[in-house]
Structure formats: C-alpha cells, structure tokens
PDB file of C-alpha atoms in Angstrom:
ATOM      1  CA  MET A 254      -0.044  -0.178   0.356  1.00  0.00           C
ATOM      2  CA  SER A 255       1.326   3.532  -0.814  1.00  0.00           C
ATOM      3  CA  THR A 256       2.404   5.889   1.478  1.00  0.00           C
ATOM      4  CA  GLY A 257      -0.352   8.611   0.225  1.00  0.00           C
ATOM      5  CA  ILE A 258      -3.517   5.438   0.008  1.00  0.00           C
ATOM      6  CA  ALA A 259      -2.801   4.647   3.351  1.00  0.00           C
ATOM      7  CA  ARG A 260      -2.629   8.427   4.919  1.00  0.00           C
ATOM      8  CA  ARG A 261      -6.489   8.613   3.159  1.00  0.00           C
ATOM      9  CA  TYR A 262      -7.888   5.668   5.150  1.00  0.00           C
ATOM     10  CA  ILE A 263      -6.636   7.511   8.337  1.00  0.00           C
ATOM     11  CA  ARG A 264      -8.275  10.743   7.293  1.00  0.00           C
ATOM     12  CA  GLN A 265     -11.349   9.006   6.392  1.00  0.00           C
ATOM     13  CA  TRP A 266     -11.347   7.070   9.948  1.00  0.00           C
ATOM     14  CA  LEU A 267     -10.286  10.297  11.391  1.00  0.00           C
ATOM     15  CA  VAL A 268     -13.231  12.102  10.015  1.00  0.00           C
ATOM     16  CA  LEU A 269     -15.080   8.718  11.433  1.00  0.00           C
ATOM     17  CA  LEU A 270     -14.358   9.296  14.582  1.00  0.00           C
ATOM     18  CA  ILE A 271     -14.845  12.315  15.128  1.00  0.00           C
ATOM     19  CA  THR A 272     -18.568  12.010  13.837  1.00  0.00           C
ATOM     20  CA  LEU A 273     -19.380   9.032  15.873  1.00  0.00           C
ATOM     21  CA  GLY A 274     -17.139  11.500  18.742  1.00  0.00           C
ATOM     22  CA  LEU A 275     -19.604  14.863  18.287  1.00  0.00           C
ATOM     23  CA  VAL A 276     -23.042  12.329  17.718  1.00  0.00           C
ATOM     24  CA  GLY A 277     -22.190  10.504  21.633  1.00  0.00           C
ATOM     25  CA  CYS A 278     -22.253  13.973  22.818  1.00  0.00           C
ATOM     26  CA  ALA A 279     -25.437  14.782  21.279  1.00  0.00           C
ATOM     27  CA  SER A 280     -27.007  12.268  22.727  1.00  0.00           C
ATOM     28  CA  ASN A 281     -25.921  13.155  26.383  1.00  0.00           C
ATOM     29  CA  GLY A 282     -27.203  16.463  25.949  1.00  0.00           C
ATOM     30  CA  PRO A 283     -30.803  17.884  26.637  1.00  0.00           C
ATOM     31  CA  ALA A 284     -33.783  16.277  25.475  1.00  0.00           C
ATOM     32  CA  PRO A 285     -35.618  17.639  23.348  1.00  0.00           C
ATOM     33  CA  VAL A 286     -38.243  20.178  23.772  1.00  0.00           C
ATOM     34  CA  SER A 287     -40.927  17.943  21.777  1.00  0.00           C
ATOM     35  CA  SER A 288     -39.819  15.264  25.485  1.00  0.00           C
ATOM     36  CA  VAL A 289     -41.560  16.793  27.469  1.00  0.00           C
ATOM     37  CA  GLY A 290     -43.727  19.689  27.837  1.00  0.00           C
ATOM     38  CA  PRO A 291     -47.534  20.541  27.039  1.00  0.00           C
ATOM     39  CA  VAL A 292     -48.288  18.119  24.005  1.00  0.00           C
ATOM     40  CA  GLY A 293     -51.797  18.132  22.672  1.00  0.00           C
ATOM     41  CA  GLY A 294     -53.465  19.495  25.630  1.00  0.00           C
ATOM     42  CA  TYR A 295     -51.912  17.194  27.914  1.00  0.00           C
ATOM     43  CA  TRP A 296     -48.304  17.004  30.087  1.00  0.00           C
ATOM     44  CA  ARG A 297     -47.089  14.000  30.706  1.00  0.00           C
ATOM     45  CA  VAL A 298     -44.686  13.529  34.308  1.00  0.00           C
ATOM     46  CA  GLN A 299     -41.445  13.497  34.771  1.00  0.00           C
ATOM     47  CA  PRO A 300     -39.263  12.323  37.475  1.00  0.00           C
ATOM     48  CA  GLY A 301     -39.154  15.509  39.967  1.00  0.00           C
ATOM     49  CA  ASP A 302     -42.532  17.381  38.212  1.00  0.00           C
ATOM     50  CA  THR A 303     -44.807  18.813  41.143  1.00  0.00           C
ATOM     51  CA  LEU A 304     -48.340  19.717  40.001  1.00  0.00           C
ATOM     52  CA  TYR A 305     -47.153  23.867  40.935  1.00  0.00           C
ATOM     53  CA  SER A 306     -44.254  23.197  38.478  1.00  0.00           C
ATOM     54  CA  ILE A 307     -46.169  21.591  35.650  1.00  0.00           C
ATOM     55  CA  ALA A 308     -48.604  25.024  36.617  1.00  0.00           C
ATOM     56  CA  TRP A 309     -46.463  27.277  35.865  1.00  0.00           C
ATOM     57  CA  GLY A 310     -44.778  25.630  32.939  1.00  0.00           C
ATOM     58  CA  SER A 311     -48.258  25.186  31.274  1.00  0.00           C
ATOM     59  CA  GLY A 312     -49.184  28.720  32.124  1.00  0.00           C
ATOM     60  CA  LYS A 313     -52.736  26.923  33.920  1.00  0.00           C
ATOM     61  CA  ASP A 314     -54.190  27.228  37.525  1.00  0.00           C
ATOM     62  CA  PHE A 315     -52.539  24.042  38.973  1.00  0.00           C
ATOM     63  CA  GLN A 316     -56.373  24.382  40.643  1.00  0.00           C
ATOM     64  CA  GLU A 317     -57.658  23.878  36.972  1.00  0.00           C
ATOM     65  CA  ILE A 318     -55.841  20.806  35.848  1.00  0.00           C
ATOM     66  CA  ALA A 319     -56.466  18.916  39.883  1.00  0.00           C
ATOM     67  CA  ARG A 320     -59.713  19.548  38.087  1.00  0.00           C
ATOM     68  CA  TYR A 321     -59.439  18.413  35.364  1.00  0.00           C
ATOM     69  CA  ASN A 322     -57.376  15.187  36.364  1.00  0.00           C
ATOM     70  CA  LYS A 323     -59.789  15.073  39.672  1.00  0.00           C
ATOM     71  CA  ILE A 324     -56.621  15.456  42.056  1.00  0.00           C
ATOM     72  CA  SER A 325     -56.995  16.613  45.338  1.00  0.00           C
ATOM     73  CA  ALA A 326     -54.928  17.981  47.567  1.00  0.00           C
ATOM     74  CA  PRO A 327     -52.355  17.043  49.015  1.00  0.00           C
ATOM     75  CA  TYR A 328     -51.655  16.733  44.601  1.00  0.00           C
ATOM     76  CA  ASN A 329     -49.787  13.235  44.243  1.00  0.00           C
ATOM     77  CA  ILE A 330     -48.674  12.915  40.951  1.00  0.00           C
ATOM     78  CA  TYR A 331     -46.413  10.723  39.818  1.00  0.00           C
ATOM     79  CA  PRO A 332     -43.717   9.794  36.549  1.00  0.00           C
ATOM     80  CA  GLY A 333     -45.594   8.320  33.644  1.00  0.00           C
ATOM     81  CA  GLN A 334     -48.938  10.277  34.595  1.00  0.00           C
ATOM     82  CA  LEU A 335     -50.255  11.735  31.496  1.00  0.00           C
ATOM     83  CA  LEU A 336     -52.519  14.895  33.025  1.00  0.00           C
ATOM     84  CA  ARG A 337     -55.047  16.881  31.018  1.00  0.00           C
ATOM     85  CA  LEU A 338     -54.518  20.602  31.112  1.00  0.00           C
ATOM     86  CA  THR A 339     -57.816  21.685  29.312  1.00  0.00           C
ATOM     87  CA  PRO A 340     -61.181  20.474  30.483  1.00  0.00           C
ATOM     88  CA  LYS A 341     -62.875  18.367  28.038  1.00  0.00           C
ATOM     89  CA  VAL A 342     -64.633  19.731  25.051  1.00  0.00           C
ATOM     90  CA  VAL A 343     -68.841  18.171  24.725  1.00  0.00           C
ATOM     91  CA  ALA A 344     -69.890  19.248  21.310  1.00  0.00           C
ATOM     92  CA  SER A 345     -73.610  18.931  20.951  1.00  0.00           C
ATOM     93  CA  SER A 346     -74.507  16.981  18.061  1.00  0.00           C
ATOM     94  CA  SER A 347     -76.635  19.840  16.595  1.00  0.00           C
ATOM     95  CA  GLY A 348     -72.493  20.591  15.518  1.00  0.00           C
ATOM     96  CA  TYR A 349     -72.799  23.582  17.978  1.00  0.00           C
ATOM     97  CA  TYR A 350     -70.538  24.068  21.104  1.00  0.00           C
ATOM     98  CA  LYS A 351     -71.635  25.468  24.378  1.00  0.00           C
ATOM     99  CA  VAL A 352     -69.725  28.066  25.510  1.00  0.00           C
ATOM    100  CA  ARG A 353     -68.535  28.253  29.812  1.00  0.00           C
ATOM    101  CA  LYS A 354     -67.926  30.614  31.975  1.00  0.00           C
ATOM    102  CA  GLY A 355     -63.658  30.874  31.546  1.00  0.00           C
ATOM    103  CA  ASP A 356     -63.641  30.292  27.450  1.00  0.00           C
ATOM    104  CA  THR A 357     -62.026  32.054  24.988  1.00  0.00           C
ATOM    105  CA  LEU A 358     -62.163  32.152  21.051  1.00  0.00           C
ATOM    106  CA  TYR A 359     -58.529  31.239  21.210  1.00  0.00           C
ATOM    107  CA  GLY A 360     -58.605  28.950  23.551  1.00  0.00           C
ATOM    108  CA  ILE A 361     -62.047  27.366  21.830  1.00  0.00           C
ATOM    109  CA  SER A 362     -59.976  26.814  19.302  1.00  0.00           C
ATOM    110  CA  ARG A 363     -57.457  25.038  20.408  1.00  0.00           C
ATOM    111  CA  LYS A 364     -59.700  22.496  22.256  1.00  0.00           C
ATOM    112  CA  LEU A 365     -61.803  21.181  19.300  1.00  0.00           C
ATOM    113  CA  GLY A 366     -58.719  21.217  16.665  1.00  0.00           C
ATOM    114  CA  VAL A 367     -60.583  24.125  14.606  1.00  0.00           C
ATOM    115  CA  SER A 368     -58.801  27.842  13.535  1.00  0.00           C
ATOM    116  CA  ALA A 369     -60.223  30.399  15.465  1.00  0.00           C
ATOM    117  CA  SER A 370     -60.275  32.057  12.059  1.00  0.00           C
ATOM    118  CA  ARG A 371     -62.752  29.575  11.231  1.00  0.00           C
ATOM    119  CA  LEU A 372     -65.162  30.042  14.220  1.00  0.00           C
ATOM    120  CA  ALA A 373     -65.222  33.535  13.562  1.00  0.00           C
ATOM    121  CA  ALA A 374     -66.311  33.579  10.047  1.00  0.00           C
ATOM    122  CA  LEU A 375     -68.899  30.609  10.758  1.00  0.00           C
ATOM    123  CA  ASN A 376     -70.411  32.788  13.716  1.00  0.00           C
ATOM    124  CA  GLY A 377     -69.839  36.190  12.072  1.00  0.00           C
ATOM    125  CA  LEU A 378     -67.361  36.643  15.496  1.00  0.00           C
ATOM    126  CA  ARG A 379     -65.397  40.280  15.134  1.00  0.00           C
ATOM    127  CA  SER A 380     -62.007  41.365  17.232  1.00  0.00           C
ATOM    128  CA  PRO A 381     -61.865  41.829  19.829  1.00  0.00           C
ATOM    129  CA  TYR A 382     -64.315  38.263  20.061  1.00  0.00           C
ATOM    130  CA  ARG A 383     -66.096  38.740  23.019  1.00  0.00           C
ATOM    131  CA  LEU A 384     -67.879  35.443  23.742  1.00  0.00           C
ATOM    132  CA  TYR A 385     -70.955  35.424  27.152  1.00  0.00           C
ATOM    133  CA  PRO A 386     -71.618  31.438  29.020  1.00  0.00           C
ATOM    134  CA  GLY A 387     -74.264  30.034  27.223  1.00  0.00           C
ATOM    135  CA  GLN A 388     -73.446  30.906  23.545  1.00  0.00           C
ATOM    136  CA  LYS A 389     -74.051  28.568  21.211  1.00  0.00           C
ATOM    137  CA  LEU A 390     -71.178  28.674  18.549  1.00  0.00           C
ATOM    138  CA  ASN A 391     -71.817  26.907  15.043  1.00  0.00           C
ATOM    139  CA  LEU A 392     -69.478  24.088  14.546  1.00  0.00           C
ATOM    140  CA  VAL A 393     -70.749  23.111  10.784  1.00  0.00           C
ATOM    141  CA  ALA A 394     -70.157  25.156   7.932  1.00  0.00           C
ATOM    142  CA  ASN A 395     -73.954  24.119   5.985  1.00  0.00           C
ATOM    143  CA  GLY A 396     -75.617  21.871   8.833  1.00  0.00           C
ATOM    144  CA  GLN A 397     -79.037  23.852  10.419  1.00  0.00           C
ATOM    145  CA  PRO A 398     -79.354  23.541  13.729  1.00  0.00           C
ATOM    146  CA  LYS A 399     -82.901  22.561  15.459  1.00  0.00           C
ATOM    147  CA  VAL A 400     -85.126  26.209  16.805  1.00  0.00           C
ATOM    148  CA  ARG A 401     -85.343  26.742  20.021  1.00  0.00           C
ATOM    149  CA  HIS A 402     -88.776  26.889  21.696  1.00  0.00           C
ATOM    150  CA  SER A 403     -89.510  30.312  22.072  1.00  0.00           C
ATOM    151  CA  SER A 404     -91.752  32.026  25.056  1.00  0.00           C
ATOM    152  CA  HIS A 405     -94.458  33.597  22.511  1.00  0.00           C
ATOM    153  CA  SER A 406     -94.205  30.228  20.532  1.00  0.00           C
ATOM    154  CA  GLY A 407     -97.604  29.609  18.665  1.00  0.00           C
ATOM    155  CA  SER A 408     -98.889  25.826  18.474  1.00  0.00           C
ATOM    156  CA  SER A 409     -96.229  22.482  17.772  1.00  0.00           C
ATOM    157  CA  SER A 410     -97.489  22.606  14.121  1.00  0.00           C
ATOM    158  CA  LEU A 411     -96.706  26.115  13.816  1.00  0.00           C
ATOM    159  CA  THR A 412     -93.509  25.178  15.169  1.00  0.00           C
ATOM    160  CA  LYS A 413     -92.820  22.031  13.066  1.00  0.00           C
ATOM    161  CA  LYS A 414     -93.577  24.491   9.962  1.00  0.00           C
ATOM    162  CA  ARG A 415     -90.713  27.073  11.102  1.00  0.00           C
ATOM    163  CA  GLN A 416     -88.432  23.820  11.347  1.00  0.00           C
ATOM    164  CA  VAL A 417     -89.291  22.243   8.404  1.00  0.00           C
ATOM    165  CA  THR A 418     -88.537  26.762   6.833  1.00  0.00           C
ATOM    166  CA  SER A 419     -85.200  26.943   9.406  1.00  0.00           C
ATOM    167  CA  SER A 420     -84.158  23.932   7.235  1.00  0.00           C
ATOM    168  CA  SER A 421     -84.662  24.888   3.895  1.00  0.00           C
ATOM    169  CA  SER A 422     -84.610  28.451   3.953  1.00  0.00           C
ATOM    170  CA  PRO A 423     -80.874  29.238   4.736  1.00  0.00           C
ATOM    171  CA  LYS A 424     -81.807  33.063   5.823  1.00  0.00           C
ATOM    172  CA  THR A 425     -84.464  32.437   8.126  1.00  0.00           C
ATOM    173  CA  SER A 426     -82.192  30.154   9.771  1.00  0.00           C
ATOM    174  CA  PRO A 427     -80.860  31.400  13.824  1.00  0.00           C
ATOM    175  CA  THR A 428     -77.696  31.963  14.118  1.00  0.00           C
ATOM    176  CA  PRO A 429     -75.924  32.583  17.400  1.00  0.00           C
ATOM    177  CA  ALA A 430     -76.112  35.961  18.691  1.00  0.00           C
ATOM    178  CA  PRO A 431     -73.732  38.545  17.620  1.00  0.00           C
ATOM    179  CA  VAL A 432     -70.310  39.885  19.211  1.00  0.00           C
ATOM    180  CA  SER A 433     -72.709  42.863  19.832  1.00  0.00           C
ATOM    181  CA  SER A 434     -75.666  40.642  20.900  1.00  0.00           C
ATOM    182  CA  ARG A 435     -77.146  42.575  23.146  1.00  0.00           C
ATOM    183  CA  LYS A 436     -78.728  40.000  25.304  1.00  0.00           C
ATOM    184  CA  ALA A 437     -75.631  39.273  26.749  1.00  0.00           C
ATOM    185  CA  SER A 438     -75.517  41.555  29.469  1.00  0.00           C
ATOM    186  CA  SER A 439     -71.492  43.516  29.637  1.00  0.00           C
ATOM    187  CA  SER A 440     -70.871  42.858  32.811  1.00  0.00           C
ATOM    188  CA  SER A 441     -71.028  38.656  31.635  1.00  0.00           C
ATOM    189  CA  VAL A 442     -69.044  39.705  28.610  1.00  0.00           C
ATOM    190  CA  LYS A 443     -66.071  41.828  30.289  1.00  0.00           C
ATOM    191  CA  ARG A 444     -66.422  38.800  33.535  1.00  0.00           C
ATOM    192  CA  VAL A 445     -65.461  35.992  30.808  1.00  0.00           C
ATOM    193  CA  SER A 446     -63.336  37.248  27.550  1.00  0.00           C
ATOM    194  CA  GLN A 447     -61.216  39.726  29.705  1.00  0.00           C
ATOM    195  CA  PRO A 448     -58.362  38.905  31.705  1.00  0.00           C
ATOM    196  CA  ALA A 449     -58.888  39.946  35.878  1.00  0.00           C
ATOM    197  CA  SER A 450     -58.968  43.409  36.933  1.00  0.00           C
ATOM    198  CA  ARG A 451     -56.651  45.277  38.175  1.00  0.00           C
ATOM    199  CA  LYS A 452     -59.156  46.106  41.161  1.00  0.00           C
ATOM    200  CA  ALA A 453     -60.211  42.547  41.196  1.00  0.00           C
ATOM    201  CA  VAL A 454     -56.332  41.563  40.878  1.00  0.00           C
ATOM    202  CA  ALA A 455     -55.109  43.804  44.247  1.00  0.00           C
ATOM    203  CA  HIS A 456     -58.368  43.138  46.319  1.00  0.00           C
ATOM    204  CA  SER A 457     -57.214  38.833  46.605  1.00  0.00           C
ATOM    205  CA  SER A 458     -53.365  40.118  47.086  1.00  0.00           C
ATOM    206  CA  GLN A 459     -54.478  42.815  49.969  1.00  0.00           C
ATOM    207  CA  LYS A 460     -53.451  40.342  53.307  1.00  0.00           C
ATOM    208  CA  ILE A 461     -50.035  39.673  51.382  1.00  0.00           C
ATOM    209  CA  LYS A 462     -46.524  41.284  52.171  1.00  0.00           C
ATOM    210  CA  TRP A 463     -44.731  41.594  49.637  1.00  0.00           C
ATOM    211  CA  SER A 464     -40.830  42.716  49.286  1.00  0.00           C
ATOM    212  CA  TRP A 465     -38.546  42.945  46.824  1.00  0.00           C
ATOM    213  CA  PRO A 466     -36.316  39.159  46.120  1.00  0.00           C
ATOM    214  CA  ALA A 467     -33.120  40.899  45.596  1.00  0.00           C
ATOM    215  CA  SER A 468     -31.062  43.963  45.852  1.00  0.00           C
ATOM    216  CA  GLY A 469     -29.793  45.032  42.422  1.00  0.00           C
ATOM    217  CA  PRO A 470     -30.969  46.929  39.004  1.00  0.00           C
ATOM    218  CA  ILE A 471     -33.544  45.994  37.233  1.00  0.00           C
ATOM    219  CA  ILE A 472     -32.109  44.634  34.283  1.00  0.00           C
ATOM    220  CA  ALA A 473     -35.456  43.006  31.968  1.00  0.00           C
ATOM    221  CA  SER A 474     -38.728  44.503  32.131  1.00  0.00           C
ATOM    222  CA  PHE A 475     -42.330  42.875  32.416  1.00  0.00           C
ATOM    223  CA  SER A 476     -43.971  42.091  29.189  1.00  0.00           C
ATOM    224  CA  LEU A 477     -47.521  40.947  27.918  1.00  0.00           C
ATOM    225  CA  SER A 478     -46.500  40.489  24.715  1.00  0.00           C
ATOM    226  CA  GLU A 479     -46.881  36.468  23.685  1.00  0.00           C
ATOM    227  CA  THR A 480     -42.790  36.072  23.781  1.00  0.00           C
ATOM    228  CA  GLY A 481     -42.211  38.559  26.617  1.00  0.00           C
ATOM    229  CA  ASN A 482     -40.928  39.057  28.919  1.00  0.00           C
ATOM    230  CA  LYS A 483     -42.868  37.093  31.868  1.00  0.00           C
ATOM    231  CA  GLY A 484     -41.465  38.610  35.593  1.00  0.00           C
ATOM    232  CA  ILE A 485     -38.489  40.760  35.598  1.00  0.00           C
ATOM    233  CA  ASP A 486     -35.055  40.441  35.672  1.00  0.00           C
ATOM    234  CA  ILE A 487     -32.334  41.748  39.046  1.00  0.00           C
ATOM    235  CA  GLY A 488     -29.173  41.876  38.096  1.00  0.00           C
ATOM    236  CA  GLY A 489     -26.537  41.178  41.092  1.00  0.00           C
ATOM    237  CA  LYS A 490     -23.554  39.140  41.578  1.00  0.00           C
ATOM    238  CA  LEU A 491     -22.551  35.010  41.586  1.00  0.00           C
ATOM    239  CA  GLY A 492     -23.605  34.448  45.020  1.00  0.00           C
ATOM    240  CA  GLN A 493     -25.100  37.339  46.768  1.00  0.00           C
ATOM    241  CA  PRO A 494     -28.725  36.795  48.822  1.00  0.00           C
ATOM    242  CA  ILE A 495     -32.303  35.828  47.161  1.00  0.00           C
ATOM    243  CA  TYR A 496     -34.800  36.434  49.827  1.00  0.00           C
ATOM    244  CA  ALA A 497     -38.537  35.569  49.752  1.00  0.00           C
ATOM    245  CA  ALA A 498     -41.144  38.017  48.608  1.00  0.00           C
ATOM    246  CA  ALA A 499     -43.442  37.119  50.699  1.00  0.00           C
ATOM    247  CA  SER A 500     -44.300  34.668  53.578  1.00  0.00           C
ATOM    248  CA  GLY A 501     -45.833  31.330  51.877  1.00  0.00           C
ATOM    249  CA  VAL A 502     -45.108  27.233  51.589  1.00  0.00           C
ATOM    250  CA  VAL A 503     -42.639  26.226  49.047  1.00  0.00           C
ATOM    251  CA  VAL A 504     -44.049  24.066  46.772  1.00  0.00           C
ATOM    252  CA  TYR A 505     -41.044  23.501  43.977  1.00  0.00           C
ATOM    253  CA  ALA A 506     -37.310  23.249  44.180  1.00  0.00           C
ATOM    254  CA  GLY A 507     -35.575  21.062  41.714  1.00  0.00           C
ATOM    255  CA  SER A 508     -34.195  22.060  37.732  1.00  0.00           C
ATOM    256  CA  ALA A 509     -36.682  19.768  35.934  1.00  0.00           C
ATOM    257  CA  LEU A 510     -38.124  22.844  34.678  1.00  0.00           C
ATOM    258  CA  ARG A 511     -36.527  23.737  31.375  1.00  0.00           C
ATOM    259  CA  GLY A 512     -35.455  27.151  30.851  1.00  0.00           C
ATOM    260  CA  TYR A 513     -35.864  28.557  34.641  1.00  0.00           C
ATOM    261  CA  GLY A 514     -31.814  26.305  36.042  1.00  0.00           C
ATOM    262  CA  LYS A 515     -32.608  25.800  39.811  1.00  0.00           C
ATOM    263  CA  LEU A 516     -36.254  27.220  41.139  1.00  0.00           C
ATOM    264  CA  ILE A 517     -37.813  27.832  43.585  1.00  0.00           C
ATOM    265  CA  ILE A 518     -42.015  28.161  43.431  1.00  0.00           C
ATOM    266  CA  ILE A 519     -43.959  30.431  46.571  1.00  0.00           C
ATOM    267  CA  LYS A 520     -47.071  28.738  47.253  1.00  0.00           C
ATOM    268  CA  HIS A 521     -48.837  31.956  48.864  1.00  0.00           C
ATOM    269  CA  ASN A 522     -52.452  31.543  48.255  1.00  0.00           C
ATOM    270  CA  ASP A 523     -55.021  29.812  46.080  1.00  0.00           C
ATOM    271  CA  ASP A 524     -54.758  32.637  43.926  1.00  0.00           C
ATOM    272  CA  TYR A 525     -51.177  34.102  44.048  1.00  0.00           C
ATOM    273  CA  LEU A 526     -47.349  32.015  43.570  1.00  0.00           C
ATOM    274  CA  SER A 527     -43.927  34.021  42.871  1.00  0.00           C
ATOM    275  CA  ALA A 528     -41.175  32.019  41.446  1.00  0.00           C
ATOM    276  CA  TYR A 529     -37.934  32.596  41.736  1.00  0.00           C
ATOM    277  CA  ALA A 530     -35.283  30.677  38.779  1.00  0.00           C
ATOM    278  CA  HIS A 531     -31.371  31.156  37.940  1.00  0.00           C
ATOM    279  CA  ASN A 532     -30.480  30.111  41.053  1.00  0.00           C
ATOM    280  CA  ALA A 533     -27.089  28.883  41.813  1.00  0.00           C
ATOM    281  CA  HIS A 534     -27.582  27.236  45.047  1.00  0.00           C
ATOM    282  CA  ILE A 535     -31.015  26.194  46.574  1.00  0.00           C
ATOM    283  CA  ARG A 536     -31.760  27.307  50.671  1.00  0.00           C
ATOM    284  CA  VAL A 537     -34.387  25.430  50.827  1.00  0.00           C
ATOM    285  CA  LYS A 538     -36.425  22.728  50.750  1.00  0.00           C
ATOM    286  CA  GLU A 539     -40.601  21.515  49.460  1.00  0.00           C
ATOM    287  CA  GLN A 540     -43.814  22.047  51.570  1.00  0.00           C
ATOM    288  CA  GLN A 541     -41.325  24.358  53.839  1.00  0.00           C
ATOM    289  CA  LYS A 542     -42.999  26.903  55.820  1.00  0.00           C
ATOM    290  CA  ILE A 543     -41.392  30.454  54.553  1.00  0.00           C
ATOM    291  CA  LYS A 544     -41.150  33.985  55.705  1.00  0.00           C
ATOM    292  CA  VAL A 545     -40.701  37.533  54.119  1.00  0.00           C
ATOM    293  CA  GLY A 546     -37.632  38.626  53.987  1.00  0.00           C
ATOM    294  CA  GLN A 547     -36.788  35.031  54.208  1.00  0.00           C
ATOM    295  CA  ARG A 548     -33.144  34.304  52.095  1.00  0.00           C
ATOM    296  CA  ILE A 549     -33.953  31.389  50.008  1.00  0.00           C
ATOM    297  CA  ALA A 550     -31.014  30.966  47.351  1.00  0.00           C
ATOM    298  CA  ASP A 551     -27.940  32.167  46.481  1.00  0.00           C
ATOM    299  CA  MET A 552     -27.211  33.967  42.860  1.00  0.00           C
ATOM    300  CA  GLY A 553     -26.470  32.637  40.082  1.00  0.00           C
ATOM    301  CA  ASN A 554     -26.709  32.089  36.353  1.00  0.00           C
ATOM    302  CA  THR A 555     -28.188  28.357  35.956  1.00  0.00           C
ATOM    303  CA  GLY A 556     -30.424  27.421  32.852  1.00  0.00           C
ATOM    304  CA  ALA A 557     -29.103  31.708  31.465  1.00  0.00           C
ATOM    305  CA  VAL A 558     -26.651  33.198  30.341  1.00  0.00           C
ATOM    306  CA  LYS A 559     -25.662  36.392  32.761  1.00  0.00           C
ATOM    307  CA  VAL A 560     -25.805  36.334  36.801  1.00  0.00           C
ATOM    308  CA  ALA A 561     -29.042  37.455  37.216  1.00  0.00           C
ATOM    309  CA  LEU A 562     -32.537  36.747  38.838  1.00  0.00           C
ATOM    310  CA  HIS A 563     -35.992  36.358  36.927  1.00  0.00           C
ATOM    311  CA  PHE A 564     -38.802  36.670  39.249  1.00  0.00           C
ATOM    312  CA  GLU A 565     -42.362  36.291  38.389  1.00  0.00           C
ATOM    313  CA  ILE A 566     -45.561  36.904  39.812  1.00  0.00           C
ATOM    314  CA  ARG A 567     -48.751  34.901  39.307  1.00  0.00           C
ATOM    315  CA  TYR A 568     -52.609  35.438  39.415  1.00  0.00           C
ATOM    316  CA  ARG A 569     -54.540  31.956  38.869  1.00  0.00           C
ATOM    317  CA  GLY A 570     -51.930  31.224  36.785  1.00  0.00           C
ATOM    318  CA  LYS A 571     -51.783  34.231  34.546  1.00  0.00           C
ATOM    319  CA  SER A 572     -48.588  36.014  35.029  1.00  0.00           C
ATOM    320  CA  VAL A 573     -48.799  39.685  36.470  1.00  0.00           C
ATOM    321  CA  ASN A 574     -46.398  42.432  36.494  1.00  0.00           C
ATOM    322  CA  PRO A 575     -43.892  42.330  39.540  1.00  0.00           C
ATOM    323  CA  ILE A 576     -43.582  46.114  40.306  1.00  0.00           C
ATOM    324  CA  ARG A 577     -47.427  46.102  40.672  1.00  0.00           C
ATOM    325  CA  PHE A 578     -46.942  44.109  43.868  1.00  0.00           C
ATOM    326  CA  LEU A 579     -43.435  45.255  45.161  1.00  0.00           C
ATOM    327  CA  PRO A 580     -42.563  48.466  46.892  1.00  0.00           C
ATOM    328  CA  LYS A 581     -41.683  51.041  45.769  1.00  0.00           C
ATOM    329  CA  ARG A 582     -37.966  51.792  45.980  1.00  0.00           C
TER     330      ARG A 582
END
C-alpha cells in the first residue's frame, strides 16, 4: 500500500471517529423540547415534577389542572402520569359548542382543533371576539341547528313549520348571537372575555406583604407580548442572597422545568404564586414554610447566560407585573 493511500484511509477513519464522537456528545445533551411539557393538551409527568411546576410551565392555574384530573390536595402525581391541561370538550350533536365561563375563542379553537378565524367566520364574530356563558358557537359550515322553542311560540304544528322553513331557507335560520348581541349583559362579557381586572387582582393581594426578592437593578422588564418576559430580571453578583418576596410554602424546588435553571416556586395563597429562577444554590425544601424576607437561595446563572434573578408573580396561573406588587424603592 502506497503512502498516499495509507494517508487517505487514516483521514477517513479520523473523520468517522470525530463524527461518532459528535453524535455521542449530542445524545448526552438535554432532551428535545417536544419530549417534555405540554403536548396536545396533555402533560406527561417527568421525575421531579410537581403539580405546581407543571401548572407554571403550561401557564395554567394549578387548581384547574387538579380539577380536570380529579386530583385532590396534597396533589400527589407520579412519573409517567398523563395530565389533562384543558377541560373535556363536549360538542352537541347539532354541531354547536356551548360557551363556558372562562372560555375564549382561541381557547375553544385549540380544544376543538379548529382555527380561531374559521370559528369567527362561522359565527359572524369580529375582533376582540367577546363571548358569554351559554352562547352557542356553530361548528358546521352548512348544517342548520334545530329551532329552539321561544316563550312566545305558537302551536306545535306552527313550530314544526318553522323548523321545516329553517332547514330549507338559510336566510331564516337562527344563528348564534353575534359578538355585539344585546342579549348578553355587558358584565357577563367582561367577566368571561377579559383577564382579571387590576382591582380584583389588587383585592386578592391585600393580605400579602410583598418585598423585593433581591437587591440590584432591573435589567429586563415585564412584557405581556406572547414571547415577552413574564416577570422581571434583577441583576447582581454570583452568590448574593435571594429572599422570599412574601410568606408562604415552597411547592417546588428543583431544576426539572426547562429554561428556569434551579427554580423555587412559593405558594402564598390559592390565588398567588411567586417564582425565583436561575439560582446557583437552593436553600429551602419543598413543603417548607417560608417567611417574607427569608433567604431562600443564592443568585446564579443556571439555565441562563448571565448572573441574575428571574422573578415572577402569577395570579391564578396568569403572569402579572411584579412591579405592581413590590414596594417602591
């Protein structure tokens, strides 16, 4: 074998070994995002998960998830368990969906697997797509529902005649009330379609004494955009103290939640939770009672590119701006 051929074989073996090495390294990395977390309205429980961390990761209220899965306190779950993140959807045989309290057009579209724009078009809805409890949304493009008896209907024969006329003439067929329907009270519309008002959120938080979880400048502010920051980031030094922003019970302490590093979640009451992410060291345990101002962790950069505390407050599963609760500096 000539020297040139030998060198070519050696190069080929080196390339093969390097490729195998890269594949091996990649296989030891973190699991892809699709392997954990919410998939199709469900969450497969992983080791280290708690009901609270799952609720946090999916942006849900822990009480709702418990109710959907008939889990009672102390909310014990186990690895491999499949948890429902949305209520069961029951569409009537007539091709309607009956709106429930708390429903939104986008939420209903995800449950049914139908685009929100199609639902809006089928029901003559326009932005901001306000709904009210008891409203019936048409799910069928050409199907006509049965006529409901009104309080001033005539005889049964007249009702049957109306039904026949309804099925043969689209112009006279009843359709779900449009978004601007006057039958729905304005208070019902606001209660269902809009997030909790600032007044309601503030009232629920009155009994909680809030304090700053760390000293340092705010390097990232809260944002309501879909991809925005769901809390605030407080800059600081590696190892500096992290304090409980309010008294409560530790309901999660670990690093199983992707993107948060070493994370602590504290439950303050049935409405409010707070979270402290990217810690270098966790100083508390799950189920431990915590006092406001108590040191719970050391600042770090786990799951992040720089040293900082990512701090969040959630009201019934929804992110709220922590600055609205923390005292002025």
